[in-house]
Amino acid sequence: DSAAYIGGARSLAQGTGFSRLSGPTGVKPITAHAPGFALALAGLQRLGLEAIAGARILNALLFGLNCVMVGVATKRVTSSLWAGTLGSLLMLTSPTMIGVHSWALSEPLYIFLALVGLWLLSVALPSGKTGSLLVSAAALGLGFLTRYVGGTLVATGGLMILVSAGRSWRWRISRLVMFAAASTMPIAIALLRNWLVAGTLTNRSFVLHPITLSFLKRPFGVVWNWLLP
């Protein structure tokens, strides 16, 4: 995945689209990965920071920002500064999060956009400000553009709007339509591009992955790594 993002970023910066080298067949468009992270790296490369160096700096910066955002979100939910501080420390010392932020992967940017978008939405709904709602939709939409699984962010945001207290159904439906349009527009453009250049939306298929016993053991492994890093 790191090779795909780096190669895609270099290709974007050179003006040849979100693509990768494919041996003797030449260049092939990338469709299995969402383009958001590669677009960010391409922007940094156009500013003079090569893609690998850009990924290193960007993900290091995002690690710090994500630690802060976890603390901010936790404090908002619990109204406790101590809980927020603990949340940030757990994020900072998580072996899984350290590993994710150490590679040229899209997860750090996705986590940041998810946290910012949902936090902004939790602030926007009580105030009822349309501008704040659209900013949160933009953040979650960019998260969707960064990882295809970001569709769950859009669905979560839509559910938050539908169950928002003290609002009429007319207000909820109108804001939901606005939110859905703003948050899905970036990925819709990306998927249309995929279809036009490769004849596929994501080069993936839906498969059922049942939860196994080994998968259920993973949370205990994460806790153990915290105790003995």
Tab-separated table of C-alpha atoms in Angstrom:
chain	number	residue	atom	x	y	z
A	1	ASP	CA	0.000	0.000	0.000
A	2	SER	CA	2.811	2.423	0.826
A	3	ALA	CA	4.341	1.820	-2.609
A	4	ALA	CA	0.988	2.498	-4.262
A	5	TYR	CA	0.496	5.787	-2.393
A	6	ILE	CA	4.067	6.979	-3.061
A	7	GLY	CA	3.927	5.990	-6.714
A	8	GLY	CA	0.494	7.526	-7.102
A	9	ALA	CA	1.653	10.772	-5.490
A	10	ARG	CA	4.658	11.013	-7.804
A	11	SER	CA	2.450	10.331	-10.797
A	12	LEU	CA	-0.043	12.998	-9.736
A	13	ALA	CA	2.741	15.526	-9.180
A	14	GLN	CA	4.068	14.791	-12.680
A	15	GLY	CA	0.629	15.311	-14.201
A	16	THR	CA	0.031	11.706	-15.310
A	17	GLY	CA	-2.906	11.026	-12.988
A	18	PHE	CA	-3.336	8.691	-10.042
A	19	SER	CA	-1.459	5.752	-11.555
A	20	ARG	CA	1.350	3.257	-11.004
A	21	LEU	CA	4.079	1.621	-13.059
A	22	SER	CA	3.168	-1.905	-14.143
A	23	GLY	CA	6.208	-3.588	-15.668
A	24	PRO	CA	6.233	-3.973	-19.443
A	25	THR	CA	2.602	-2.916	-19.737
A	26	GLY	CA	3.474	0.630	-18.740
A	27	VAL	CA	1.312	2.799	-16.503
A	28	LYS	CA	-1.964	1.612	-14.962
A	29	PRO	CA	-4.537	3.784	-13.150
A	30	ILE	CA	-4.879	3.111	-9.401
A	31	THR	CA	-8.446	2.295	-8.443
A	32	ALA	CA	-8.090	-0.077	-5.470
A	33	HIS	CA	-6.924	2.777	-3.238
A	34	ALA	CA	-8.724	6.048	-2.564
A	35	PRO	CA	-6.657	9.043	-3.764
A	36	GLY	CA	-6.847	11.460	-0.805
A	37	PHE	CA	-3.500	10.646	0.828
A	38	ALA	CA	-1.678	10.541	-2.523
A	39	LEU	CA	-3.179	13.924	-3.421
A	40	ALA	CA	-1.800	15.398	-0.185
A	41	LEU	CA	1.666	13.976	-0.910
A	42	ALA	CA	1.495	15.192	-4.503
A	43	GLY	CA	0.727	18.695	-3.232
A	44	LEU	CA	3.775	18.558	-0.967
A	45	GLN	CA	5.930	17.306	-3.835
A	46	ARG	CA	4.804	20.179	-6.020
A	47	LEU	CA	6.018	22.441	-3.202
A	48	GLY	CA	9.439	20.797	-3.346
A	49	LEU	CA	9.096	18.018	-0.764
A	50	GLU	CA	9.623	14.582	-2.353
A	51	ALA	CA	6.833	12.075	-1.714
A	52	ILE	CA	8.675	9.830	0.773
A	53	ALA	CA	10.006	12.767	2.774
A	54	GLY	CA	6.579	14.357	2.585
A	55	ALA	CA	4.913	11.209	3.928
A	56	ARG	CA	7.407	11.068	6.802
A	57	ILE	CA	6.808	14.680	7.829
A	58	LEU	CA	3.049	14.655	7.215
A	59	ASN	CA	2.395	11.477	9.207
A	60	ALA	CA	4.632	12.617	12.058
A	61	LEU	CA	2.646	15.867	12.204
A	62	LEU	CA	-0.624	13.948	11.997
A	63	PHE	CA	0.441	11.708	14.879
A	64	GLY	CA	0.725	14.762	17.112
A	65	LEU	CA	-2.541	16.239	15.844
A	66	ASN	CA	-4.379	12.942	16.286
A	67	CYS	CA	-3.176	12.669	19.883
A	68	VAL	CA	-4.531	16.181	20.502
A	69	MET	CA	-7.844	15.445	18.755
A	70	VAL	CA	-8.397	12.259	20.768
A	71	GLY	CA	-7.934	14.342	23.916
A	72	VAL	CA	-10.280	17.065	22.668
A	73	ALA	CA	-12.975	14.556	21.684
A	74	THR	CA	-12.671	12.628	24.952
A	75	LYS	CA	-12.902	15.810	27.008
A	76	ARG	CA	-16.019	16.888	25.085
A	77	VAL	CA	-17.747	13.563	25.722
A	78	THR	CA	-16.739	13.251	29.380
A	79	SER	CA	-16.393	16.944	30.381
A	80	SER	CA	-13.225	15.826	32.163
A	81	LEU	CA	-9.782	17.283	31.509
A	82	TRP	CA	-8.203	14.240	33.140
A	83	ALA	CA	-10.096	11.866	30.844
A	84	GLY	CA	-9.023	13.909	27.823
A	85	THR	CA	-5.407	13.841	28.949
A	86	LEU	CA	-5.565	10.084	29.493
A	87	GLY	CA	-7.065	9.622	26.021
A	88	SER	CA	-4.182	11.561	24.466
A	89	LEU	CA	-1.616	9.541	26.412
A	90	LEU	CA	-3.191	6.245	25.365
A	91	MET	CA	-3.090	7.380	21.739
A	92	LEU	CA	0.526	8.499	22.121
A	93	THR	CA	1.674	5.182	23.587
A	94	SER	CA	-0.460	2.811	21.498
A	95	PRO	CA	1.861	0.395	19.628
A	96	THR	CA	-0.776	0.047	16.912
A	97	MET	CA	-1.029	3.807	16.364
A	98	ILE	CA	2.754	4.232	16.437
A	99	GLY	CA	3.061	1.532	13.795
A	100	VAL	CA	0.340	3.007	11.576
A	101	HIS	CA	1.896	6.473	11.696
A	102	SER	CA	5.355	5.063	10.886
A	103	TRP	CA	4.420	3.934	7.377
A	104	ALA	CA	3.424	5.869	4.270
A	105	LEU	CA	-0.198	4.853	4.777
A	106	SER	CA	-3.491	6.726	4.541
A	107	GLU	CA	-4.708	5.832	8.048
A	108	PRO	CA	-3.160	8.859	9.849
A	109	LEU	CA	-4.847	11.363	7.524
A	110	TYR	CA	-8.088	9.389	7.638
A	111	ILE	CA	-8.116	9.279	11.454
A	112	PHE	CA	-7.457	13.023	11.643
A	113	LEU	CA	-10.231	13.923	9.187
A	114	ALA	CA	-12.633	11.540	10.951
A	115	LEU	CA	-11.949	13.024	14.383
A	116	VAL	CA	-12.135	16.624	13.144
A	117	GLY	CA	-15.271	16.017	11.087
A	118	LEU	CA	-17.232	14.250	13.829
A	119	TRP	CA	-16.099	16.769	16.441
A	120	LEU	CA	-17.193	19.668	14.234
A	121	LEU	CA	-20.531	17.966	13.646
A	122	SER	CA	-21.072	17.525	17.375
A	123	VAL	CA	-20.453	21.265	17.748
A	124	ALA	CA	-22.569	22.267	14.730
A	125	LEU	CA	-25.743	20.349	15.570
A	126	PRO	CA	-26.549	22.103	18.876
A	127	SER	CA	-25.950	25.527	17.298
A	128	GLY	CA	-27.827	24.717	14.100
A	129	LYS	CA	-25.340	26.703	11.994
A	130	THR	CA	-25.399	25.571	8.372
A	131	GLY	CA	-21.854	26.776	7.730
A	132	SER	CA	-20.409	24.642	10.520
A	133	LEU	CA	-22.401	21.662	9.266
A	134	LEU	CA	-20.957	22.050	5.768
A	135	VAL	CA	-17.392	22.328	7.120
A	136	SER	CA	-17.866	19.086	9.026
A	137	ALA	CA	-19.303	17.486	5.876
A	138	ALA	CA	-16.229	18.621	3.945
A	139	ALA	CA	-13.888	17.063	6.513
A	140	LEU	CA	-15.780	13.763	6.536
A	141	GLY	CA	-16.009	13.844	2.740
A	142	LEU	CA	-12.228	14.206	2.514
A	143	GLY	CA	-11.954	11.280	4.926
A	144	PHE	CA	-14.108	9.258	2.516
A	145	LEU	CA	-11.800	10.393	-0.312
A	146	THR	CA	-8.821	9.161	1.720
A	147	ARG	CA	-10.180	5.678	2.478
A	148	TYR	CA	-13.166	3.915	0.941
A	149	VAL	CA	-14.234	2.751	4.405
A	150	GLY	CA	-14.913	6.432	5.074
A	151	GLY	CA	-18.433	5.779	3.850
A	152	THR	CA	-19.098	4.752	7.447
A	153	LEU	CA	-18.182	8.306	8.530
A	154	VAL	CA	-20.768	9.787	6.198
A	155	ALA	CA	-23.377	7.298	7.419
A	156	THR	CA	-22.542	8.119	11.052
A	157	GLY	CA	-22.797	11.842	10.368
A	158	GLY	CA	-26.155	11.367	8.685
A	159	LEU	CA	-27.430	9.365	11.649
A	160	MET	CA	-26.258	12.097	14.045
A	161	ILE	CA	-28.308	14.625	12.082
A	162	LEU	CA	-31.412	12.422	12.059
A	163	VAL	CA	-31.364	11.846	15.825
A	164	SER	CA	-30.407	15.417	16.776
A	165	ALA	CA	-32.631	16.591	19.587
A	166	GLY	CA	-34.867	19.645	19.507
A	167	ARG	CA	-35.105	19.885	15.702
A	168	SER	CA	-38.096	19.463	13.415
A	169	TRP	CA	-38.103	16.671	10.870
A	170	ARG	CA	-38.119	19.260	8.104
A	171	TRP	CA	-34.902	20.768	9.486
A	172	ARG	CA	-33.295	17.333	9.883
A	173	ILE	CA	-34.132	16.161	6.369
A	174	SER	CA	-32.987	19.400	4.728
A	175	ARG	CA	-29.687	19.357	6.634
A	176	LEU	CA	-29.240	15.663	5.890
A	177	VAL	CA	-29.587	16.295	2.153
A	178	MET	CA	-27.081	19.159	2.354
A	179	PHE	CA	-24.664	17.083	4.427
A	180	ALA	CA	-24.928	14.048	2.137
A	181	ALA	CA	-24.337	16.106	-1.008
A	182	ALA	CA	-21.297	17.908	0.391
A	183	SER	CA	-19.696	14.833	1.957
A	184	THR	CA	-20.108	12.480	-1.019
A	185	MET	CA	-19.175	14.852	-3.846
A	186	PRO	CA	-15.356	14.307	-3.661
A	187	ILE	CA	-15.577	10.502	-3.665
A	188	ALA	CA	-18.256	10.573	-6.382
A	189	ILE	CA	-15.836	12.442	-8.663
A	190	ALA	CA	-13.056	9.959	-7.832
A	191	LEU	CA	-15.295	6.939	-8.519
A	192	LEU	CA	-16.482	8.437	-11.804
A	193	ARG	CA	-12.836	8.866	-12.821
A	194	ASN	CA	-12.124	5.238	-11.890
A	195	TRP	CA	-14.995	4.030	-14.047
A	196	LEU	CA	-13.964	6.155	-17.025
A	197	VAL	CA	-10.276	5.141	-16.992
A	198	ALA	CA	-10.522	1.527	-15.779
A	199	GLY	CA	-14.133	0.375	-16.069
A	200	THR	CA	-14.359	-0.305	-12.323
A	201	LEU	CA	-15.289	1.793	-9.313
A	202	THR	CA	-12.840	0.407	-6.748
A	203	ASN	CA	-11.439	-2.806	-8.270
A	204	ARG	CA	-12.886	-4.628	-5.269
A	205	SER	CA	-15.816	-6.919	-4.531
A	206	PHE	CA	-18.079	-7.360	-1.519
A	207	VAL	CA	-17.104	-10.385	0.574
A	208	LEU	CA	-18.450	-11.540	3.945
A	209	HIS	CA	-15.698	-11.851	6.560
A	210	PRO	CA	-17.151	-13.564	9.653
A	211	ILE	CA	-15.562	-12.714	13.007
A	212	THR	CA	-13.299	-15.559	14.095
A	213	LEU	CA	-11.948	-16.480	17.525
A	214	SER	CA	-8.456	-15.327	16.559
A	215	PHE	CA	-9.874	-11.917	15.653
A	216	LEU	CA	-11.550	-11.618	19.054
A	217	LYS	CA	-8.161	-12.167	20.707
A	218	ARG	CA	-6.679	-9.036	19.127
A	219	PRO	CA	-7.935	-6.498	21.718
A	220	PHE	CA	-6.182	-8.464	24.445
A	221	GLY	CA	-2.979	-8.359	22.415
A	222	VAL	CA	-3.255	-4.585	22.109
A	223	VAL	CA	-3.681	-4.207	25.891
A	224	TRP	CA	-0.722	-6.535	26.487
A	225	ASN	CA	1.463	-4.397	24.187
A	226	TRP	CA	0.522	-1.353	26.235
A	227	LEU	CA	1.664	-3.085	29.406
A	228	LEU	CA	4.880	-4.435	27.860
A	229	PRO	CA	5.748	-2.163	24.911
